[in-house]
XYZ file of C-alpha atoms in Angstrom:
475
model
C -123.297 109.430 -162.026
C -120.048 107.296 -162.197
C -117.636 110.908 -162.386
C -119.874 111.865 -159.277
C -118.811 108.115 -157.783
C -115.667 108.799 -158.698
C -115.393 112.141 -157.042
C -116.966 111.025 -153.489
C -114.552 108.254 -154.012
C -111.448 110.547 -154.200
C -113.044 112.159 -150.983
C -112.919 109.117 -149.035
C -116.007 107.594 -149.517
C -116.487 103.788 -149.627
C -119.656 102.134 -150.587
C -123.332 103.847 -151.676
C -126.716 103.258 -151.685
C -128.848 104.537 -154.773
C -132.518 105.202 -153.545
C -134.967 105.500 -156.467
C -134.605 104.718 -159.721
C -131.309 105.513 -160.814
C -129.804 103.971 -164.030
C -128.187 101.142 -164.767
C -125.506 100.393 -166.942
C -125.684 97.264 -169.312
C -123.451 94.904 -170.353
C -123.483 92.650 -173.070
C -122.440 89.290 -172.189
C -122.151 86.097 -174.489
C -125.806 86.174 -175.884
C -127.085 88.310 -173.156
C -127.575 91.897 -171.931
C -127.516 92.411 -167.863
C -127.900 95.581 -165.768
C -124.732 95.811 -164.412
C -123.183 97.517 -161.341
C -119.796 96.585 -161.157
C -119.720 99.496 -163.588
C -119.783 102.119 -160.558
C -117.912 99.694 -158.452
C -115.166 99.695 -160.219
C -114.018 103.250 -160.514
C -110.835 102.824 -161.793
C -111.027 100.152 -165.111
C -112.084 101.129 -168.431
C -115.770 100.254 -170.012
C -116.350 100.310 -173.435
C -119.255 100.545 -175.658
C -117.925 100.248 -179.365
C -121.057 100.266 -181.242
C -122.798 103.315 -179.548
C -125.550 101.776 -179.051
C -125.770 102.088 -175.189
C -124.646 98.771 -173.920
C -121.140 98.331 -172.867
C -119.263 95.142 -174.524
C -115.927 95.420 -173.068
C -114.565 95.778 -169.396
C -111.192 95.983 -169.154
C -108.146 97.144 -166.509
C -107.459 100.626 -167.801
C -104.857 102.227 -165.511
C -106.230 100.405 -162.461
C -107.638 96.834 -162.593
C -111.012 95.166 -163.316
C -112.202 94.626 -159.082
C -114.546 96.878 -157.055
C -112.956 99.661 -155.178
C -116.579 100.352 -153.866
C -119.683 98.473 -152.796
C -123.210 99.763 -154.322
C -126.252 99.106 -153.327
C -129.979 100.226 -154.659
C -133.137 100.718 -152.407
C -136.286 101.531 -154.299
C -140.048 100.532 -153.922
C -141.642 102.106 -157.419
C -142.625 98.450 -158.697
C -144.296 98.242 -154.982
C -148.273 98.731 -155.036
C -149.398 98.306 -151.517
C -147.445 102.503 -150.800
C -146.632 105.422 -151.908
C -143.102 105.328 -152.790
C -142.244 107.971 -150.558
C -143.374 106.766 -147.745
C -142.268 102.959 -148.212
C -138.565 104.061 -148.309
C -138.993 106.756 -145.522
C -140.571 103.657 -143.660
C -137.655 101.327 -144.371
C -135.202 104.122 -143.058
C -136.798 104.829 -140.035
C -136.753 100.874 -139.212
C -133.297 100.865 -139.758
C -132.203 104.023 -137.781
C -134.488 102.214 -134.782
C -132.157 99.310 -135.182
C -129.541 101.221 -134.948
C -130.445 103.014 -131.725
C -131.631 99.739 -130.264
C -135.254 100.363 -130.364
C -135.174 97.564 -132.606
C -133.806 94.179 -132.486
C -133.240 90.732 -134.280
C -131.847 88.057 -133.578
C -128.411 87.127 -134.157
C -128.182 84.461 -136.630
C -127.875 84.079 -140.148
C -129.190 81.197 -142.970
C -127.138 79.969 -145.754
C -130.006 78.842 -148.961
C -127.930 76.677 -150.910
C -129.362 75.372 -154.271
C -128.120 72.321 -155.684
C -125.124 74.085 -158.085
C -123.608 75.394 -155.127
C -124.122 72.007 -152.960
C -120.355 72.051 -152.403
C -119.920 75.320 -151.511
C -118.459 76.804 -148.271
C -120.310 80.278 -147.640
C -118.291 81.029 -143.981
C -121.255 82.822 -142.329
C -119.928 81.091 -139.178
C -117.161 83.983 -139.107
C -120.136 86.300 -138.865
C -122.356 84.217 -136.759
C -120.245 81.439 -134.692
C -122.483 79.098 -134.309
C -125.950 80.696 -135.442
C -125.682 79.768 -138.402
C -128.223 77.808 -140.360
C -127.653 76.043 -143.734
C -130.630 74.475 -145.919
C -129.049 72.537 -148.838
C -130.993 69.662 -149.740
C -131.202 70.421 -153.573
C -134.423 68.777 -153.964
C -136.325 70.873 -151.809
C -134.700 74.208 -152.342
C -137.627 75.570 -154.420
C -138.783 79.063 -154.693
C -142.100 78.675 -152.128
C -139.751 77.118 -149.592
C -137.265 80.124 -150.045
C -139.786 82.457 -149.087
C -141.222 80.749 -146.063
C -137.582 80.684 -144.734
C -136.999 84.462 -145.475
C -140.209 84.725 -142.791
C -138.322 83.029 -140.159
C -136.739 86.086 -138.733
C -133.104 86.189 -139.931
C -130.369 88.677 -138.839
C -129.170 87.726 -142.914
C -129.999 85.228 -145.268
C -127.087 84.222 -148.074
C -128.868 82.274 -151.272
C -127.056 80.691 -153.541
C -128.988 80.183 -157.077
C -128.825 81.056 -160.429
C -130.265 84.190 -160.863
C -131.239 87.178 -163.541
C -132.273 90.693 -163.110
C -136.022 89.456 -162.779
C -135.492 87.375 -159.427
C -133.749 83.917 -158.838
C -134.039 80.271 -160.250
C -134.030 77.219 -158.429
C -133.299 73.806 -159.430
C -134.177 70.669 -157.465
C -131.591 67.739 -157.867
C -130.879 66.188 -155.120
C -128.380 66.025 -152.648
C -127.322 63.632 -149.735
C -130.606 61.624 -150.368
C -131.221 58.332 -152.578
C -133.979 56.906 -155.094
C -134.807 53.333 -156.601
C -135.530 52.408 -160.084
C -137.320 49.768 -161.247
C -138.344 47.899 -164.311
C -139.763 44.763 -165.463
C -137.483 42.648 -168.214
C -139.284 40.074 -169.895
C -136.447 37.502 -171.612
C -138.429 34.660 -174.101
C -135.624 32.089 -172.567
C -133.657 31.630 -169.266
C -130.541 32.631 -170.120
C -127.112 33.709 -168.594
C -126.448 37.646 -168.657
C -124.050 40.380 -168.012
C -125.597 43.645 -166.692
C -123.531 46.590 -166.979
C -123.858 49.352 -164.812
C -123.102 53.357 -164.157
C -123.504 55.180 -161.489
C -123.062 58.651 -159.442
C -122.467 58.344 -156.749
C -123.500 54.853 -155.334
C -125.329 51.677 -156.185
C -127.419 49.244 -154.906
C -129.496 46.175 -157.124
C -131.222 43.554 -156.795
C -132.781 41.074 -159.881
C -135.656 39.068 -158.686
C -135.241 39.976 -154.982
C -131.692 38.747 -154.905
C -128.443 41.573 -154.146
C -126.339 41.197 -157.251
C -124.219 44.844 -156.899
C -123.427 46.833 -154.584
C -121.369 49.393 -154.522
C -121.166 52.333 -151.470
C -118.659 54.936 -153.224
C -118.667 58.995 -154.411
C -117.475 59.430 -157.995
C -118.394 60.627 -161.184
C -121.031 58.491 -163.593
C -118.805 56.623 -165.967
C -120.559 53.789 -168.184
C -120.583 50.315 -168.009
C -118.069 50.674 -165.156
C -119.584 47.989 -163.153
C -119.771 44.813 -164.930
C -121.980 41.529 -163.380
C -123.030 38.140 -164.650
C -126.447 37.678 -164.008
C -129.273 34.924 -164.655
C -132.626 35.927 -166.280
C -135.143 33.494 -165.694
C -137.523 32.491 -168.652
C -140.341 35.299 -168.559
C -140.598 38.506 -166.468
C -137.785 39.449 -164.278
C -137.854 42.587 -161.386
C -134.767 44.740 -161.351
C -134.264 47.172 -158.625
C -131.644 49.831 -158.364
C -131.082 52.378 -155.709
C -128.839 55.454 -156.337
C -127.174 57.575 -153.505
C -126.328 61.083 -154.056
C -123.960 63.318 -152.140
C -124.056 66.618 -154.623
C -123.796 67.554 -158.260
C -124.601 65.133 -161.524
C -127.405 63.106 -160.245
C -126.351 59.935 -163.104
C -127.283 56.078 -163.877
C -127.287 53.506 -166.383
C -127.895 49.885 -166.827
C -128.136 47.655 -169.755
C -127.974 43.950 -170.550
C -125.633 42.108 -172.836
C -124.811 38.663 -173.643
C -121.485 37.188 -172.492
C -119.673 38.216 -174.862
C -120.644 42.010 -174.061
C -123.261 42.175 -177.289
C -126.602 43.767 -176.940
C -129.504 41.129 -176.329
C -131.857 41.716 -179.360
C -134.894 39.854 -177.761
C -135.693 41.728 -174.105
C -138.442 43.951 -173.646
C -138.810 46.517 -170.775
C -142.150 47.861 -168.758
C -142.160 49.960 -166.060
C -145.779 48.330 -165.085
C -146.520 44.946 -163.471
C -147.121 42.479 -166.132
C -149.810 40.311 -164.109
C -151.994 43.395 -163.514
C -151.316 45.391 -166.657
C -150.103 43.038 -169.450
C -147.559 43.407 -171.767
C -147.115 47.285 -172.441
C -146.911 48.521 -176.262
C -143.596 49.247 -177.398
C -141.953 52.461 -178.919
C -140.910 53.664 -182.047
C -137.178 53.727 -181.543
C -136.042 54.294 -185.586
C -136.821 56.990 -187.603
C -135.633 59.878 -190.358
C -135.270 63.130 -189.023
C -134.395 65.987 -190.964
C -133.401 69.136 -189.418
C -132.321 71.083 -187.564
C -134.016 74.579 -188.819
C -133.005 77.309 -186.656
C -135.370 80.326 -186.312
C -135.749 83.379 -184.152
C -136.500 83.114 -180.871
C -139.372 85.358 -181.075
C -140.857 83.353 -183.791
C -141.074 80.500 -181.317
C -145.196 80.597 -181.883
C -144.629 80.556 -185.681
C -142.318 77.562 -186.054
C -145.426 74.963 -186.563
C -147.108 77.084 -189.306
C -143.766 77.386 -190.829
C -142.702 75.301 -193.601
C -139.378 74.666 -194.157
C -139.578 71.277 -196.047
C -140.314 73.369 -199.186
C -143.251 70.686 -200.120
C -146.160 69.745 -198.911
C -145.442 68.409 -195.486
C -148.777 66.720 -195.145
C -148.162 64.137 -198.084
C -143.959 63.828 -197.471
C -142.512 60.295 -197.362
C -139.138 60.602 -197.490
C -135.826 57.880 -198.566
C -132.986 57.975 -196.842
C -130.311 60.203 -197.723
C -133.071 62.458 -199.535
C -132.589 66.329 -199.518
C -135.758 68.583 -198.585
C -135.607 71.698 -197.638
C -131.862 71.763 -198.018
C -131.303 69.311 -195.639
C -130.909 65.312 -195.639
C -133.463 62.876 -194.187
C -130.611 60.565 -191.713
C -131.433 57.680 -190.238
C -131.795 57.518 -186.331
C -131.393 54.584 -184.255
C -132.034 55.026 -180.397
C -131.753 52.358 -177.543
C -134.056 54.557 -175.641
C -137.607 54.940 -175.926
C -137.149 58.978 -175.771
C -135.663 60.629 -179.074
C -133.217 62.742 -177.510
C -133.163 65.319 -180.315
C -131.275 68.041 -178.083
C -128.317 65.478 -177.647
C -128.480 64.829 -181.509
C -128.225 67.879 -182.469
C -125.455 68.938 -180.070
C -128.099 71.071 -177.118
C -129.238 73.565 -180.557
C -132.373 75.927 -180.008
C -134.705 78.421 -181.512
C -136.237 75.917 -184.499
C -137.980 72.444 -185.446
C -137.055 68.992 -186.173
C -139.198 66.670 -188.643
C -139.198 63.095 -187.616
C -140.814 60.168 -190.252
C -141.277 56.581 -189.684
C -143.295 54.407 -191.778
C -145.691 51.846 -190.377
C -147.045 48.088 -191.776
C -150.544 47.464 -190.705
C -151.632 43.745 -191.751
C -155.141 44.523 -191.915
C -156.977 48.005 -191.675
C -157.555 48.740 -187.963
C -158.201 51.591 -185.367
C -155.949 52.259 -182.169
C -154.598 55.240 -180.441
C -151.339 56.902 -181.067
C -149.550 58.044 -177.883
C -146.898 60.914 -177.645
C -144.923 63.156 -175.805
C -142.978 66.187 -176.750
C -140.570 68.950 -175.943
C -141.921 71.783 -176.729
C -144.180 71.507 -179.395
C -145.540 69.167 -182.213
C -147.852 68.756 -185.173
C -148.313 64.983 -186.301
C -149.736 63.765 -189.649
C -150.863 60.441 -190.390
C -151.659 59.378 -193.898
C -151.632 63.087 -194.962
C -153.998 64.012 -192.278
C -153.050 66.429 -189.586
C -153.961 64.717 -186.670
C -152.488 66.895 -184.167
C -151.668 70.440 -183.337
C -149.944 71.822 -180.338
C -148.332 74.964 -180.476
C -147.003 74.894 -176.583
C -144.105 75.607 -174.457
C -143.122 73.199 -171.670
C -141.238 69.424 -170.756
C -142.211 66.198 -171.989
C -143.856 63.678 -170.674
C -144.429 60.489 -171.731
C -148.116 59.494 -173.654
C -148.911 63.153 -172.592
C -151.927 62.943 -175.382
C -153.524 60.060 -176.746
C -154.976 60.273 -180.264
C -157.134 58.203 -181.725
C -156.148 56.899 -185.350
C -156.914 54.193 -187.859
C -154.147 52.518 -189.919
C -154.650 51.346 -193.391
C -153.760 47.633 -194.340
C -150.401 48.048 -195.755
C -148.043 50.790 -195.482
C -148.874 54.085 -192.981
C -146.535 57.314 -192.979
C -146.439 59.162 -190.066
C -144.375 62.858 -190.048
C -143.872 64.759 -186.579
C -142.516 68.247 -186.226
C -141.513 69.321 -183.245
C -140.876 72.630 -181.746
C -137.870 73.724 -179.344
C -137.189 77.174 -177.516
C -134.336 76.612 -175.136
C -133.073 73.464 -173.502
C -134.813 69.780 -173.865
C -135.905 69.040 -177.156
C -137.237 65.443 -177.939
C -140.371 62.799 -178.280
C -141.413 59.305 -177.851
C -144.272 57.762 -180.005
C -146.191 54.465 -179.527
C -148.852 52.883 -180.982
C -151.715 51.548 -178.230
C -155.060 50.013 -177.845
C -157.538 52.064 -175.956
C -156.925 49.810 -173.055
C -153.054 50.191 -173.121
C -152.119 46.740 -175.193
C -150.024 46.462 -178.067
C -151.622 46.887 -181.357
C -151.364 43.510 -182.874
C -149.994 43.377 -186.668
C -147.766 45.991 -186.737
C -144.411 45.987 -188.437
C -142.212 49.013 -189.282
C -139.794 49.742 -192.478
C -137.194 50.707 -190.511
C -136.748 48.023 -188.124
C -135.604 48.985 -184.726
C -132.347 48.288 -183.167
C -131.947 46.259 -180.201
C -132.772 48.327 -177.237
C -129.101 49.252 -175.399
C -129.073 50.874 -172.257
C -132.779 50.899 -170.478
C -134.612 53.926 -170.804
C -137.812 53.723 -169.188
C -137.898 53.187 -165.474
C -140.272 53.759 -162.668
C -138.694 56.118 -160.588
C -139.500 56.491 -156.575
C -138.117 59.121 -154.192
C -135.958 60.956 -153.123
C -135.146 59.953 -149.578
C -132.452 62.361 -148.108
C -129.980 60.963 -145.348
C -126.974 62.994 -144.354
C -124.848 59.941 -143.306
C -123.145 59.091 -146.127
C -122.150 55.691 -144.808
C -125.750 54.298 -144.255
C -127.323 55.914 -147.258
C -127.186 52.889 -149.470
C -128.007 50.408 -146.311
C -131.119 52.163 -144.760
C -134.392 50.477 -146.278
C-alpha cells in the first residue's frame, strides 16, 4: 500500500481516502502502540521496525524529512450495525456528491470544542468561517454527552480539541473563566493572633468570620505561601471562606495557619460541617508506616489483593520502624492532610500495592465504625481479622464505606493494602461513632503531626464568568 502511495504520489496525486478496512501501520511510542498514518503521509522519510515484530519503533528523515507530503483519510462503516456496509458507504457518497451539485446544503459555519488542555489555544476557523464561527471552551462542561449534542447542531465542521486514542476521545472538566468557594470550620481552644498563608491560581478572595482579610484579583501560576496575612482567631469555631478565579490551565490553592513566627499551630482542628448542627467531626489518621511500593503487571491489576508480597502473614503483621518485609522497609509517614497521597509519595508510580500500618490505643474495649476511602482498591485488617475486601477500580472518596469494628482495651493494629492501576493512588482512615462523633479514648503510637496546610474543604461551584475583571467581585 505505501509503494502504491508512493507511486500515485509521483503521478501527481495529493491526498487519499481509504474506504474499508485497510491496514494500519503501528508505532510504538514511549509505553504505547498507536495505529499510525503519518506512515503513508509521509512518503519520503524512513520507518523502521528493528525487532520484526510488526510495529515500527523509529521514524526518521531518510532522504526527505519527517512531515506529510500527503493527507489520508479512512471512511469505513464495518463496526456499524444499523447497515450493510455496502450500502452505508454508497449512502455517505451519494450525500456528498448531492452536496456537491447543490442538491444539498449546510450551513456555513463551523464550531471550535475546546477541552480544558487546549483552553489557550487559537484554532483560526475564523479564516475559514469569518465570523461563523462558534467556540465552546468552558473546561468544566466540555464532557463527552455535551460533545455529542453539539455535533447535532448542524455544523458545516466541528474542530475538537481533547486528548484522544484510537478508541474515541477523552475529556476532562477543569474549569475555565469561572470561580468556586471553599470553606471550612477552624476550631482554635484560645483567641489568639495568626498568620494565614495563602496560594493561589489564578485569583483570591477570603473572608474569616464574615470579615475580607485578602484579596487578590491577578492571573499567575499557584506558588505557596505567597500571600502572607495576620489574622485573629477568636476562642472556638471560626468560618473561613475562600473564592478562587480561574482563567485556564492548573486549577491550584492552599491555605494554612501558623503562629507569628511562621510555625505550624499544633492545636487547630478543621471540619468541613457546621459545628452547632453536626458537632465536632472525628479526626483522621494522619501518621502511619507504609511499606511499598510493589510494582506488578498491569494485567494482574485483579490479583494484586490476593497477592502477598510481605512474605509473612499479612493478617497478624505489626511492624517497627525501619523493619524490612518483603524486601522493603516499613518508613514512617507524616501528612498535614487528611488524604495519604501515596501517588505523590511514591513519585506518580503504577501497576502495584502499598501496605499502610498504624497502631491504635483504646482505653477501654469498645465498638465504633471505621471509615475509609481508597484509590483503587483495599483490603483492611484489624486485630488479624480481615475486615474488608474490595477488589475495585475507580477514585476515592472520602468515608466511601463504613465498617463496623470493636477495639480491644489497649493496643489495636490496623494494616491496609491498597491497590493502584494508573494515576491517583491514596486513602484516608478515621475512626467514628455510628452517629458521626469522635470515638472517645483513643490514642495512637505514632502521634500525628500538626496538621500544615488544610486539606479538607467543602467545595461549591463552579460559576463561569468571562469578564475577567468582575470574576472575583460578582457574589
Amino acid at each position: 500500500m505505501k509503494e502504491w502511495i508512493k507511486a500515485q504520489y509521483r503521478n501527481g496525486c495529493t491526498g487519499f481516502v481509504f474506504i474499508g478496512d485497510i491496514p494500519a501501520a503501528w508505532m510504538k511510542v514511549s509505553d504505547s502502540t498507536f495505529p499510525c498514518d503519518l506512515f503513508y503521509m509521509d512518503v519520503d522519510g524512513e520507518w523502521s521496525d528493528k525487532d520484526g515484530d510488526g510495529v515500527y519503533d523509529s521514524h526518521t528523515a531518510g532522504e526527505g524529512d519527517m512531515g506529510p507530503e500527503v493527507y489520508v483519510g479512512r471512511l469505513y462503516a464495518s463496526t456499524l450495525k444499523y447497515g450493510r456496509e455496502e450500502d452505508l458507504i454508497n449512502d455517505y457518497l451519494r450525500k456528498i456528491h448531492e452536496y456537491r451539485v447543490g442538491n444539498l446544503t449546510q450551513r456555513w459555519g463551523g464550531l471550535e470544542y475546546i477541552d480544558e488542555d487546549w483552553y489557550s489555544m487559537d484554532v483560526h476557523l475564523d479564516e475559514i468561517y469569518d465570523g461563523n464561527v462558534t467556540r465552546y471552551d468552558y473546561g468544566y462542561r466540555t464532557t463527552a454527552e455535551d460533545y455529542l449534542d453539539k455535533l447535532c447542531q448542524g455544523w458545516h465542521f466541528v474542530q475538537v480539541c481533547a486528548h484522544s486514542y484510537p478508541g474515541g476521545h477523552y475529556f476532562g472538566t477543569r474549569p475555565t473563566e469561572a470561580v468556586c468557594y471553599t470553606h471550612v470550620y477552624v476550631y482554635s481552644p484560645c483567641n489568639r493572633t495568626a498568620k494565614l498563608l495563602v496560594g493561589c491560581d489564578d485569583g483570591v478572595k477570603i473572608w474569616l468570620n464574615g470579615e475580607e482579610i485578602l484579596f487578590k484579583n491577578r492571573l499567575g501560576e499557584w506558588i505557596p505561601d505567597q500571600f502572607k496575612v495576620t489574622v485573629n482567631l477568636r476562642k472556638g469555631w471560626n468560618r473561613l471562606l475562600c473564592k478562587i478565579s480561574q482563567e485556564g490551565g492548573k486549577y491550584q490553592f492552599s491555605a494554612r495557619f501558623t503562629d507569628e513566627n511562621l510555625n505550624p499551630i499544633k492545636d487547630l482542628d478543621y471540619q468541613v460541617n457546621n459545628p452547632e448542627t453536626h458537632g465536632r467531626m472525628p479526626e483522621f489518621i494522619r501518621s502511619w508506616l507504609l511499606n511499598g511500593f510493589y510494582e506488578d503487571k498491569p494485567e494482574r491489576f485483579y490479583s494484586y489483593l490476593n497477592t502477598n508480597y510481605l512474605g509473612v502473614d499479612e493478617a497478624t503483621v505489626q511492624p517497627e520502624e525501619g523493619e524490612y518485609m518483603g524486601g522493603k522497609q516499613w518508613v514512617r509517614y507524616d501528612s498535614g492532610d487528611p488524604y495519604i497521597d501515596l501517588d505523590r509519595y511514591y513519585d506518580g508510580i503504577d501497576y502495584g500495592v502499598t501496605y499502610a500500618y498504624t497502631s491504635i490505643i483504646s482505653d477501654r474495649e469498645q465498638t465504633c465504625q471505621l471509615w475509609l476511602g481508597y484509590d483503587d482498591g483495599m483490603r483492611a485488617w484489624l486485630n488479624g481479622e480481615e475486615i474488608l475486601f474490595d477488589n475495585r477500580y475507580g477514585g476515592f472518596e472520602v468515608d466511601m464505606v463504613k465498617i463496623n469494628v470493636t477495639l480491644h482495651e489497649g493496643e489495636n493494629h490496623l494494616l491496609l493494602k491498597v491497590s493502584e492501576w494508573m494515576g491517583a493512588h491514596g486513602f484516608a482512615a478515621r475512626f467514628a461513632t455510628p452517629s458521626g462523633e469522635p470515638v472517645d479514648g483513643l490514642t495512637y503510637v505514632l502521634e500525628p503531626s500538626p496538621i500544615t496546610y488544610i486539606g479538607t474543604w467543602l467545595v461549591n461551584g463552579v460559576y463561569e464568568n468571562p469578564d475577567i475583571d468582575s470574576r472575583l467581585l460578582v457574589d
